[in-house]
């Protein structure tokens, strides 16, 4: 994308633009910062006093320095207690530093320097990742140059570090993740007239350059496999459905892969059970699960992860039409189970039913994790802070929870139980696509998916309706499409599954 900021590491030098530095809650600076600020030390102390700035975590002090001092603009960010900082704090402060840059700054230096010891290369790299994620903008469709926030000029941003070569090396794997997040965000933000199933599939072909094998199943291929649950959802659309299978083989030969599966409803009108018009435009993001899987496959391949992984995304458009699926229709899924359609707006589970079945049967994966903007009910339950986690495997659930805490992409485990499962028994078919009422809607949706998990494959379902789009704005995400899940799952793989 044009107009994006450019980033580099360099040894500590202040440069001519803005300078961003950090201090703890005792207003103490790291040694490189103290040295650089020496000529302005009394000024900074005075300003801090008059602004009642105490270095509390997340607070900031902004100063214009008089002529004769090294930089004109100085931002001091408080980090609280340095000893308490964790990985996600370094990400946050990198993002915050970028966010605090004065709008006019074309050049800026951020000092990765804290009191009480040298910042490690990995921590500096985390700050760089945070700054890059914060700098993301989706402005492809803004044609007018604007002076305001919408269209800032590209900036040259330097992260000052003790050892630039070491930081750069540590950043390489994070760079792959940053790219993966950007890819996922772009896909979610794209408008639905541009990004329909075929076009989404076409974009995944870019992964081939990284050594990912990409296979696209068209309607004919899916019909042959008996995927009538997925095909029923797409049958009212002018755009044909697709499944994309992305394979990265960085692990041992013949070792079972990890499978990641994404709901890719490129637009969800609700179909014949049509949604109200208010806010319907947000349903362009109903492919956030598929976007995450695509971004994750990019990240794994770009950092040459030592793992076998397969990403499968079910791409459809859910439209009302003369040929659209009706409430009352009964379809036979690839599994052989028949499904009675009660509500055509409960379409994501129909798509996943066939993709999950196919993934387990075809790849016999070590586990499969699906991501889906599946239910409004999960937003009622958890808001925008946690994704809902449902799993038939305690170990996998525990690992996902841990990766969530480390990365800040939080998941909260929700229940599965036969009492909920009963609700989706159908009068006319094996199963129906909604529960008995609205209550526990995220759970009955997960119970539906569980019926399509073949061969007791360890499985986790992440309901990302509240986190994948229009989610909480954070110091490292100001984008509508958040790219949620790429960092979480990359971390899960890195911590537990690489040989
Ligand atoms: N894509 C929606 C879920 C959704 C809602 C995602 C809000 C993001 C924000 C899904 O296909 C849907 O329509 N679910 C229905 C299910 C119901 C008909 C059983 C819902 O949640 O209302
Ligand atoms: Mn729907
Ligand atoms: Zn949907």
Short mmCIF file of C-alpha atoms and ligand atoms in Angstrom, two decimals:
data_model
loop_
_atom_site.label_atom_id
_atom_site.label_comp_id
_atom_site.label_asym_id
_atom_site.label_seq_id
_atom_site.Cartn_x
_atom_site.Cartn_y
_atom_site.Cartn_z
CA UNK A 1 0.00 0.00 0.00
CA UNK A 2 1.24 3.48 -0.75
CA UNK A 3 1.91 6.07 1.90
CA UNK A 4 2.87 3.54 4.50
CA UNK A 5 5.49 4.40 7.09
CA UNK A 6 9.02 3.05 6.63
CA UNK A 7 10.79 1.46 9.57
CA UNK A 8 14.40 0.74 10.55
CA UNK A 9 16.56 -0.07 13.56
CA UNK A 10 19.59 2.05 14.31
CA UNK A 11 21.93 2.71 17.23
CA UNK A 12 20.73 5.49 19.55
CA UNK A 13 20.85 8.87 17.79
CA UNK A 14 18.23 11.57 18.13
CA UNK A 15 17.91 12.65 14.50
CA UNK A 16 16.18 15.86 13.44
CA UNK A 17 12.48 15.01 13.71
CA UNK A 18 10.45 14.00 16.73
CA UNK A 19 11.90 11.90 19.53
CA UNK A 20 9.90 9.45 21.64
CA UNK A 21 11.40 8.16 24.88
CA UNK A 22 10.22 6.16 27.90
CA UNK A 23 10.52 6.60 31.65
CA UNK A 24 9.38 4.67 34.70
CA UNK A 25 7.09 5.85 37.47
CA UNK A 26 10.03 7.41 39.29
CA UNK A 27 10.60 9.57 36.17
CA UNK A 28 13.84 7.67 35.63
CA UNK A 29 15.20 7.21 32.11
CA UNK A 30 17.40 4.54 30.61
CA UNK A 31 21.03 5.49 30.18
CA UNK A 32 20.89 6.19 26.41
CA UNK A 33 17.84 8.39 26.94
CA UNK A 34 19.37 10.24 29.89
CA UNK A 35 22.43 10.98 27.78
CA UNK A 36 20.42 12.26 24.82
CA UNK A 37 18.18 14.40 27.02
CA UNK A 38 21.00 15.80 29.17
CA UNK A 39 20.87 19.27 27.58
CA UNK A 40 17.10 19.39 28.20
CA UNK A 41 17.03 17.63 31.58
CA UNK A 42 15.85 20.56 33.70
CA UNK A 43 13.24 21.50 31.12
CA UNK A 44 11.80 17.98 31.11
CA UNK A 45 11.68 17.90 34.91
CA UNK A 46 9.87 21.26 34.99
CA UNK A 47 7.38 20.22 32.33
CA UNK A 48 6.70 16.94 34.13
CA UNK A 49 6.03 18.82 37.36
CA UNK A 50 3.70 21.37 35.82
CA UNK A 51 1.80 18.69 33.86
CA UNK A 52 1.74 16.39 36.89
CA UNK A 53 3.33 13.71 34.74
CA UNK A 54 4.66 10.92 36.94
CA UNK A 55 5.51 8.20 34.43
CA UNK A 56 2.41 6.18 35.21
CA UNK A 57 1.97 3.35 32.70
CA UNK A 58 0.32 4.59 29.53
CA UNK A 59 0.57 8.31 30.35
CA UNK A 60 2.50 10.70 28.11
CA UNK A 61 4.17 14.09 28.25
CA UNK A 62 4.53 16.08 25.05
CA UNK A 63 7.01 18.95 24.74
CA UNK A 64 8.23 21.44 22.20
CA UNK A 65 11.91 22.11 22.89
CA UNK A 66 13.54 25.49 22.26
CA UNK A 67 16.21 26.07 19.62
CA UNK A 68 19.63 24.78 20.55
CA UNK A 69 18.31 21.46 21.77
CA UNK A 70 18.72 18.34 19.63
CA UNK A 71 15.08 17.82 18.65
CA UNK A 72 12.11 20.16 18.37
CA UNK A 73 9.46 17.69 19.52
CA UNK A 74 9.83 15.33 22.43
CA UNK A 75 7.32 12.78 23.71
CA UNK A 76 7.94 11.02 27.03
CA UNK A 77 5.85 7.91 27.63
CA UNK A 78 5.42 6.45 31.11
CA UNK A 79 5.81 2.69 31.46
CA UNK A 80 5.11 2.29 35.17
CA UNK A 81 7.24 -0.43 36.77
CA UNK A 82 9.85 -1.71 34.32
CA UNK A 83 10.35 -5.03 36.10
CA UNK A 84 6.67 -5.90 35.55
CA UNK A 85 6.74 -5.51 31.76
CA UNK A 86 5.85 -8.54 29.62
CA UNK A 87 5.97 -9.25 25.92
CA UNK A 88 2.62 -7.68 25.18
CA UNK A 89 3.65 -4.51 27.02
CA UNK A 90 6.59 -4.04 24.66
CA UNK A 91 4.18 -4.43 21.75
CA UNK A 92 1.84 -1.91 23.36
CA UNK A 93 4.57 0.68 23.98
CA UNK A 94 5.79 0.33 20.40
CA UNK A 95 2.26 1.01 19.23
CA UNK A 96 1.79 3.83 21.67
CA UNK A 97 5.03 5.51 20.62
CA UNK A 98 3.82 5.55 17.04
CA UNK A 99 0.42 6.84 18.08
CA UNK A 100 1.94 9.73 20.02
CA UNK A 101 3.94 11.08 17.10
CA UNK A 102 2.94 14.61 16.24
CA UNK A 103 0.87 14.63 13.04
CA UNK A 104 3.42 16.82 11.28
CA UNK A 105 6.39 14.54 11.92
CA UNK A 106 7.92 13.19 8.72
CA UNK A 107 10.79 11.67 10.64
CA UNK A 108 10.80 10.23 14.12
CA UNK A 109 13.09 8.29 16.39
CA UNK A 110 11.77 6.02 19.12
CA UNK A 111 14.27 5.01 21.80
CA UNK A 112 13.88 1.37 22.86
CA UNK A 113 15.43 2.24 26.18
CA UNK A 114 14.15 1.80 29.74
CA UNK A 115 15.72 2.43 33.13
CA UNK A 116 17.35 -0.52 34.89
CA UNK A 117 19.16 -2.44 32.18
CA UNK A 118 19.48 -2.83 28.44
CA UNK A 119 16.39 -3.64 26.39
CA UNK A 120 16.86 -7.09 24.88
CA UNK A 121 16.84 -7.57 21.10
CA UNK A 122 13.59 -9.57 21.35
CA UNK A 123 11.92 -6.78 23.31
CA UNK A 124 13.05 -4.13 20.85
CA UNK A 125 11.71 -6.37 18.07
CA UNK A 126 8.38 -6.60 19.90
CA UNK A 127 8.27 -2.80 20.05
CA UNK A 128 8.90 -2.68 16.32
CA UNK A 129 6.07 -5.15 15.74
CA UNK A 130 3.74 -3.03 17.88
CA UNK A 131 4.69 0.14 16.00
CA UNK A 132 4.16 -1.50 12.62
CA UNK A 133 0.78 -2.95 13.56
CA UNK A 134 -0.29 0.47 14.83
CA UNK A 135 0.84 2.17 11.63
CA UNK A 136 -1.45 0.01 9.45
CA UNK A 137 -4.02 1.93 7.47
CA UNK A 138 -6.57 0.82 4.91
CA UNK A 139 -6.81 3.82 2.61
CA UNK A 140 -6.90 2.12 -0.77
CA UNK A 141 -10.26 3.68 -1.61
CA UNK A 142 -9.54 7.25 -0.49
CA UNK A 143 -8.71 9.21 -3.60
CA UNK A 144 -8.39 12.68 -2.09
CA UNK A 145 -5.24 13.67 -0.28
CA UNK A 146 -6.24 14.93 3.11
CA UNK A 147 -4.20 16.66 5.78
CA UNK A 148 -6.04 14.99 8.59
CA UNK A 149 -5.67 11.53 10.13
CA UNK A 150 -7.31 9.84 7.16
CA UNK A 151 -4.38 10.21 4.86
CA UNK A 152 -1.10 11.02 6.57
CA UNK A 153 2.10 11.24 4.59
CA UNK A 154 4.57 8.43 4.79
CA UNK A 155 6.97 8.77 7.68
CA UNK A 156 10.48 7.54 8.32
CA UNK A 157 10.53 5.85 11.69
CA UNK A 158 13.69 4.68 13.39
CA UNK A 159 13.80 2.51 16.47
CA UNK A 160 16.90 3.39 18.45
CA UNK A 161 18.47 0.29 20.01
CA UNK A 162 21.71 -0.82 21.64
CA UNK A 163 22.45 -3.46 19.00
CA UNK A 164 20.73 -2.80 15.67
CA UNK A 165 21.93 -6.02 14.02
CA UNK A 166 20.63 -8.17 16.87
CA UNK A 167 17.27 -6.37 16.91
CA UNK A 168 16.94 -6.77 13.15
CA UNK A 169 17.62 -10.47 13.45
CA UNK A 170 15.05 -10.85 16.23
CA UNK A 171 12.53 -8.97 14.13
CA UNK A 172 12.71 -11.33 11.13
CA UNK A 173 10.13 -13.81 12.47
CA UNK A 174 7.95 -10.97 13.77
CA UNK A 175 8.11 -9.36 10.35
CA UNK A 176 6.47 -12.49 8.94
CA UNK A 177 3.73 -12.21 11.55
CA UNK A 178 3.26 -8.49 10.87
CA UNK A 179 2.79 -9.26 7.18
CA UNK A 180 0.29 -11.99 8.04
CA UNK A 181 -1.74 -9.60 10.20
CA UNK A 182 -1.70 -6.96 7.45
CA UNK A 183 -2.93 -9.50 4.90
CA UNK A 184 -5.76 -10.57 7.21
CA UNK A 185 -6.76 -6.96 7.93
CA UNK A 186 -6.75 -6.04 4.25
CA UNK A 187 -8.99 -9.00 3.39
CA UNK A 188 -11.50 -8.10 6.12
CA UNK A 189 -11.54 -4.41 5.22
CA UNK A 190 -12.04 -4.95 1.48
CA UNK A 191 -15.58 -4.16 0.26
CA UNK A 192 -17.77 -7.11 -0.73
CA UNK A 193 -18.16 -6.05 -4.35
CA UNK A 194 -14.39 -6.42 -4.70
CA UNK A 195 -13.75 -9.43 -2.48
CA UNK A 196 -16.13 -12.23 -3.47
CA UNK A 197 -15.22 -15.94 -3.23
CA UNK A 198 -13.34 -16.21 -6.53
CA UNK A 199 -11.36 -13.05 -5.90
CA UNK A 200 -10.50 -14.16 -2.36
CA UNK A 201 -9.30 -17.47 -3.80
CA UNK A 202 -7.24 -15.62 -6.39
CA UNK A 203 -5.50 -13.60 -3.70
CA UNK A 204 -4.44 -16.71 -1.81
CA UNK A 205 -2.38 -17.72 -4.86
CA UNK A 206 0.22 -15.15 -3.74
CA UNK A 207 1.19 -17.66 -1.04
CA UNK A 208 2.74 -19.86 -3.72
CA UNK A 209 5.73 -17.51 -3.86
CA UNK A 210 6.52 -18.55 -0.29
CA UNK A 211 6.38 -22.25 -1.08
CA UNK A 212 2.78 -22.84 0.01
CA UNK A 213 0.87 -25.31 -2.18
CA UNK A 214 -2.49 -23.76 -2.99
CA UNK A 215 -5.38 -25.79 -4.35
CA UNK A 216 -8.76 -24.29 -5.23
CA UNK A 217 -11.90 -26.45 -5.25
CA UNK A 218 -14.63 -25.10 -7.54
CA UNK A 219 -18.36 -25.87 -7.43
CA UNK A 220 -17.96 -28.95 -9.58
CA UNK A 221 -15.27 -30.41 -7.36
CA UNK A 222 -17.29 -29.68 -4.23
CA UNK A 223 -20.44 -31.22 -5.72
CA UNK A 224 -18.46 -34.36 -6.50
CA UNK A 225 -17.38 -34.53 -2.87
CA UNK A 226 -21.00 -34.14 -1.76
CA UNK A 227 -20.55 -30.80 -0.03
CA UNK A 228 -24.19 -29.82 -0.28
CA UNK A 229 -24.26 -27.99 3.05
CA UNK A 230 -21.70 -25.45 1.84
CA UNK A 231 -23.07 -25.30 -1.69
CA UNK A 232 -26.62 -24.66 -0.42
CA UNK A 233 -25.45 -21.44 1.24
CA UNK A 234 -23.88 -20.13 -1.96
CA UNK A 235 -26.61 -21.15 -4.39
CA UNK A 236 -28.43 -17.81 -4.26
CA UNK A 237 -25.35 -15.82 -5.24
CA UNK A 238 -24.14 -14.70 -8.66
CA UNK A 239 -20.67 -15.54 -7.36
CA UNK A 240 -19.68 -19.18 -7.25
CA UNK A 241 -18.43 -20.74 -4.01
CA UNK A 242 -14.88 -21.93 -3.51
CA UNK A 243 -12.76 -23.85 -1.03
CA UNK A 244 -9.06 -23.04 -0.85
CA UNK A 245 -6.61 -25.55 0.61
CA UNK A 246 -3.22 -24.08 1.53
CA UNK A 247 -0.44 -26.46 2.55
CA UNK A 248 2.84 -25.52 4.21
CA UNK A 249 5.19 -28.43 4.77
CA UNK A 250 8.01 -27.12 6.93
CA UNK A 251 7.99 -30.04 9.34
CA UNK A 252 9.00 -33.68 9.20
CA UNK A 253 7.98 -35.67 6.19
CA UNK A 254 4.83 -37.71 6.78
CA UNK A 255 4.10 -36.02 10.09
CA UNK A 256 0.38 -35.25 10.48
CA UNK A 257 -0.38 -31.59 9.82
CA UNK A 258 -2.13 -29.04 12.01
CA UNK A 259 -5.34 -27.90 10.33
CA UNK A 260 -6.70 -24.35 10.45
CA UNK A 261 -10.16 -23.76 9.07
CA UNK A 262 -11.87 -20.44 8.35
CA UNK A 263 -15.43 -19.30 7.75
CA UNK A 264 -15.29 -17.21 4.62
CA UNK A 265 -18.73 -15.73 4.07
CA UNK A 266 -17.69 -12.85 1.84
CA UNK A 267 -21.03 -11.20 2.46
CA UNK A 268 -23.83 -12.35 4.74
CA UNK A 269 -27.21 -10.81 3.95
CA UNK A 270 -28.86 -13.58 5.94
CA UNK A 271 -30.29 -15.00 2.71
CA UNK A 272 -34.07 -15.51 2.65
CA UNK A 273 -34.05 -15.05 6.45
CA UNK A 274 -32.74 -11.60 5.59
CA UNK A 275 -31.03 -9.38 8.14
CA UNK A 276 -32.30 -5.91 9.05
CA UNK A 277 -30.57 -3.22 6.97
CA UNK A 278 -29.01 -1.28 9.88
CA UNK A 279 -25.36 -2.25 10.08
CA UNK A 280 -25.63 -4.88 7.37
CA UNK A 281 -22.54 -3.41 5.69
CA UNK A 282 -20.50 -4.94 8.51
CA UNK A 283 -21.29 -8.37 7.11
CA UNK A 284 -18.50 -7.83 4.58
CA UNK A 285 -16.31 -8.94 7.48
CA UNK A 286 -18.04 -12.31 7.83
CA UNK A 287 -14.93 -13.84 6.26
CA UNK A 288 -12.61 -12.79 9.12
CA UNK A 289 -11.97 -16.44 10.01
CA UNK A 290 -10.82 -17.19 6.47
CA UNK A 291 -8.74 -14.00 6.46
CA UNK A 292 -7.00 -15.08 9.66
CA UNK A 293 -6.21 -18.52 8.26
CA UNK A 294 -4.74 -16.92 5.12
CA UNK A 295 -2.65 -14.48 7.15
CA UNK A 296 -1.50 -17.30 9.42
CA UNK A 297 -0.40 -19.47 6.48
CA UNK A 298 1.56 -16.49 5.18
CA UNK A 299 3.21 -15.95 8.56
CA UNK A 300 4.16 -19.62 8.97
CA UNK A 301 5.61 -19.86 5.47
CA UNK A 302 7.37 -16.48 5.57
CA UNK A 303 9.18 -17.40 8.77
CA UNK A 304 9.75 -20.96 7.53
CA UNK A 305 8.06 -22.52 10.55
CA UNK A 306 9.21 -26.08 11.19
CA UNK A 307 5.73 -27.50 11.06
CA UNK A 308 3.29 -29.11 8.65
CA UNK A 309 0.15 -27.00 8.48
CA UNK A 310 -2.87 -26.92 6.25
CA UNK A 311 -5.28 -24.02 5.98
CA UNK A 312 -8.77 -24.60 4.58
CA UNK A 313 -11.22 -21.79 3.91
CA UNK A 314 -14.85 -22.09 2.81
CA UNK A 315 -15.72 -19.13 0.62
CA UNK A 316 -19.36 -18.30 -0.16
CA UNK A 317 -21.74 -15.37 -0.48
CA UNK A 318 -25.10 -15.65 1.32
CA UNK A 319 -27.71 -13.88 -0.81
CA UNK A 320 -31.53 -13.86 -1.17
CA UNK A 321 -32.49 -14.82 -4.71
CA UNK A 322 -34.91 -16.91 -6.74
CA UNK A 323 -32.42 -19.74 -6.47
CA UNK A 324 -31.57 -19.17 -2.82
CA UNK A 325 -31.93 -21.83 -0.16
CA UNK A 326 -35.24 -21.77 1.79
CA UNK A 327 -36.07 -22.34 5.45
CA UNK A 328 -37.40 -25.90 5.42
CA UNK A 329 -34.93 -27.16 2.84
CA UNK A 330 -33.07 -30.33 3.78
CA UNK A 331 -29.53 -30.84 2.48
CA UNK A 332 -27.21 -33.84 2.71
CA UNK A 333 -23.77 -32.83 3.94
CA UNK A 334 -20.52 -34.49 2.89
CA UNK A 335 -20.64 -36.46 6.14
CA UNK A 336 -23.90 -38.07 5.03
CA UNK A 337 -25.84 -36.36 7.81
CA UNK A 338 -28.94 -34.52 6.63
CA UNK A 339 -29.49 -30.95 7.80
CA UNK A 340 -32.83 -29.14 8.01
CA UNK A 341 -32.42 -25.43 7.31
CA UNK A 342 -34.48 -23.49 9.84
CA UNK A 343 -32.84 -20.10 9.37
CA UNK A 344 -30.76 -19.28 6.29
CA UNK A 345 -28.88 -16.70 8.38
CA UNK A 346 -27.27 -19.52 10.39
CA UNK A 347 -25.10 -20.17 7.33
CA UNK A 348 -21.58 -20.20 8.75
CA UNK A 349 -22.08 -23.55 10.48
CA UNK A 350 -23.32 -25.04 7.20
CA UNK A 351 -20.16 -23.96 5.44
CA UNK A 352 -17.97 -25.25 8.26
CA UNK A 353 -19.84 -28.57 8.46
CA UNK A 354 -18.44 -29.64 5.10
CA UNK A 355 -15.00 -28.05 5.47
CA UNK A 356 -14.46 -29.59 8.93
CA UNK A 357 -15.53 -33.01 7.70
CA UNK A 358 -13.29 -32.76 4.64
CA UNK A 359 -10.30 -31.55 6.71
CA UNK A 360 -10.48 -34.42 9.21
CA UNK A 361 -11.05 -37.13 6.59
CA UNK A 362 -8.55 -35.91 4.03
CA UNK A 363 -5.67 -34.76 6.22
CA UNK A 364 -6.08 -36.70 9.49
CA UNK A 365 -4.63 -33.67 11.28
CA UNK A 366 -3.09 -33.62 14.78
CA UNK A 367 -5.79 -31.13 15.62
CA UNK A 368 -8.09 -28.77 13.82
CA UNK A 369 -8.93 -25.24 14.89
CA UNK A 370 -11.68 -23.32 13.16
CA UNK A 371 -12.19 -19.57 13.31
CA UNK A 372 -15.58 -18.10 12.48
CA UNK A 373 -17.59 -14.92 12.95
CA UNK A 374 -20.31 -17.36 13.82
CA UNK A 375 -22.83 -15.82 16.21
CA UNK A 376 -24.04 -12.50 17.57
CA UNK A 377 -24.64 -14.44 20.78
CA UNK A 378 -20.90 -14.69 21.48
CA UNK A 379 -20.74 -10.88 21.47
CA UNK A 380 -23.58 -10.79 24.00
CA UNK A 381 -21.64 -13.23 26.18
CA UNK A 382 -18.06 -11.94 25.90
CA UNK A 383 -18.16 -8.51 24.28
CA UNK A 384 -15.19 -7.58 22.15
CA UNK A 385 -12.45 -8.59 24.60
CA UNK A 386 -12.41 -12.39 24.30
CA UNK A 387 -13.16 -14.82 21.51
CA UNK A 388 -15.31 -17.78 22.50
CA UNK A 389 -13.39 -21.04 22.70
CA UNK A 390 -15.15 -24.39 22.41
CA UNK A 391 -13.18 -27.61 22.39
CA UNK A 392 -13.40 -31.37 22.75
CA UNK A 393 -9.77 -31.45 23.94
CA UNK A 394 -8.65 -29.98 27.28
CA UNK A 395 -4.97 -29.85 26.37
CA UNK A 396 -5.59 -27.91 23.16
CA UNK A 397 -7.98 -25.56 24.99
CA UNK A 398 -5.40 -24.94 27.72
CA UNK A 399 -2.66 -24.21 25.19
CA UNK A 400 -4.88 -21.77 23.30
CA UNK A 401 -5.75 -20.02 26.54
CA UNK A 402 -2.05 -19.64 27.40
CA UNK A 403 -1.16 -18.32 23.94
CA UNK A 404 -4.00 -15.85 24.35
CA UNK A 405 -2.58 -14.51 27.59
CA UNK A 406 0.90 -14.11 26.09
CA UNK A 407 -0.21 -12.39 22.89
CA UNK A 408 -3.15 -10.44 24.29
CA UNK A 409 -5.51 -12.14 21.81
CA UNK A 410 -7.70 -13.52 24.56
CA UNK A 411 -9.96 -16.56 24.41
CA UNK A 412 -12.50 -17.68 26.99
CA UNK A 413 -13.62 -21.28 27.19
CA UNK A 414 -17.33 -21.95 26.82
CA UNK A 415 -19.19 -25.18 27.55
CA UNK A 416 -20.24 -28.09 25.35
CA UNK A 417 -22.69 -30.67 26.71
CA UNK A 418 -25.34 -33.16 25.54
CA UNK A 419 -28.08 -30.97 27.06
CA UNK A 420 -27.30 -28.28 24.47
CA UNK A 421 -26.82 -30.83 21.72
CA UNK A 422 -30.38 -32.07 22.14
CA UNK A 423 -31.63 -28.65 21.00
CA UNK A 424 -30.43 -29.19 17.45
CA UNK A 425 -32.18 -32.50 16.85
CA UNK A 426 -34.57 -32.02 13.93
CA UNK A 427 -38.10 -33.26 13.41
CA UNK A 428 -37.42 -34.11 9.76
CA UNK A 429 -33.65 -34.55 9.37
CA UNK A 430 -30.63 -35.64 11.43
CA UNK A 431 -29.88 -32.15 12.65
CA UNK A 432 -31.22 -28.61 12.24
CA UNK A 433 -29.18 -25.45 11.87
CA UNK A 434 -30.49 -23.46 14.86
CA UNK A 435 -31.17 -24.15 18.52
CA UNK A 436 -34.57 -24.19 20.21
CA UNK A 437 -34.50 -20.46 20.98
CA UNK A 438 -32.06 -17.55 21.12
CA UNK A 439 -30.53 -18.52 24.44
CA UNK A 440 -27.06 -20.00 24.40
CA UNK A 441 -26.87 -19.36 20.66
CA UNK A 442 -23.08 -19.51 20.52
CA UNK A 443 -23.13 -22.88 22.27
CA UNK A 444 -25.77 -24.52 20.09
CA UNK A 445 -23.78 -23.31 17.06
CA UNK A 446 -20.65 -25.00 18.46
CA UNK A 447 -22.66 -28.18 19.18
CA UNK A 448 -23.68 -28.18 15.54
CA UNK A 449 -20.03 -28.00 14.44
CA UNK A 450 -19.09 -30.82 16.81
CA UNK A 451 -21.42 -33.15 14.92
CA UNK A 452 -19.20 -32.64 11.88
CA UNK A 453 -15.87 -33.32 13.60
CA UNK A 454 -14.97 -36.71 12.17
CA UNK A 455 -13.08 -39.48 13.96
CA UNK A 456 -12.87 -37.70 17.35
CA UNK A 457 -10.21 -35.37 15.93
CA UNK A 458 -8.99 -32.95 18.61
CA UNK A 459 -10.80 -29.75 17.70
CA UNK A 460 -11.23 -26.19 18.87
CA UNK A 461 -13.71 -23.64 17.59
CA UNK A 462 -13.04 -19.93 18.03
CA UNK A 463 -16.13 -17.74 17.65
CA UNK A 464 -14.55 -14.45 16.61
CA UNK A 465 -17.70 -12.43 15.83
CA UNK A 466 -16.68 -9.93 18.53
CA UNK A 467 -12.94 -9.83 17.90
CA UNK A 468 -12.38 -10.27 14.16
CA UNK A 469 -14.00 -7.04 13.05
CA UNK A 470 -15.14 -3.77 14.53
CA UNK A 471 -13.40 -4.91 17.69
CA UNK A 472 -11.75 -3.13 20.57
CA UNK A 473 -9.36 -0.42 19.40
CA UNK A 474 -6.00 -0.95 21.02
CA UNK A 475 -2.55 0.61 20.94
CA UNK A 476 -1.61 -1.85 18.20
CA UNK A 477 -4.85 -1.90 16.24
CA UNK A 478 -6.83 1.00 14.86
CA UNK A 479 -8.19 -0.99 11.94
CA UNK A 480 -11.80 -2.15 11.56
CA UNK A 481 -10.62 -5.55 10.40
CA UNK A 482 -8.33 -6.47 13.27
CA UNK A 483 -6.44 -9.45 11.86
CA UNK A 484 -7.32 -11.15 15.14
CA UNK A 485 -5.96 -14.67 15.58
CA UNK A 486 -2.85 -14.53 13.42
CA UNK A 487 -0.60 -13.72 16.37
CA UNK A 488 -2.46 -16.12 18.68
CA UNK A 489 -2.15 -19.13 16.39
CA UNK A 490 1.36 -18.34 15.23
CA UNK A 491 2.34 -18.37 18.90
CA UNK A 492 0.48 -21.61 19.57
CA UNK A 493 2.43 -23.25 16.75
CA UNK A 494 5.78 -21.75 17.76
CA UNK A 495 5.44 -22.73 21.42
CA UNK A 496 4.14 -26.28 21.04
CA UNK A 497 4.30 -27.77 17.57
CA UNK A 498 7.57 -26.92 15.85
CA UNK A 499 10.09 -29.72 15.55
N1 LIG B 1 -22.33 -13.71 10.59
C1 LIG B 1 -23.38 -13.83 11.55
C2 LIG B 1 -22.89 -13.62 12.98
C3 LIG B 1 -22.38 -12.25 13.33
C4 LIG B 1 -23.21 -11.32 13.91
C5 LIG B 1 -21.06 -11.92 13.12
C6 LIG B 1 -22.73 -10.08 14.25
C7 LIG B 1 -20.58 -10.67 13.46
C8 LIG B 1 -21.41 -9.74 14.02
C9 LIG B 1 -24.00 -15.23 11.47
O1 LIG B 1 -24.01 -15.80 10.21
C10 LIG B 1 -25.42 -15.10 11.90
O2 LIG B 1 -26.16 -14.46 11.22
N2 LIG B 1 -25.76 -15.71 13.03
C11 LIG B 1 -27.08 -15.66 13.56
C12 LIG B 1 -27.47 -17.07 13.93
C13 LIG B 1 -28.93 -17.22 14.23
C14 LIG B 1 -29.76 -17.03 12.98
C15 LIG B 1 -29.16 -18.60 14.81
C16 LIG B 1 -27.06 -14.75 14.77
O3 LIG B 1 -26.06 -14.72 15.49
O4 LIG B 1 -28.04 -14.03 14.97
MN1 LIG B 2 -25.69 -15.26 9.07
ZN1 LIG B 3 -22.54 -15.21 8.92
#
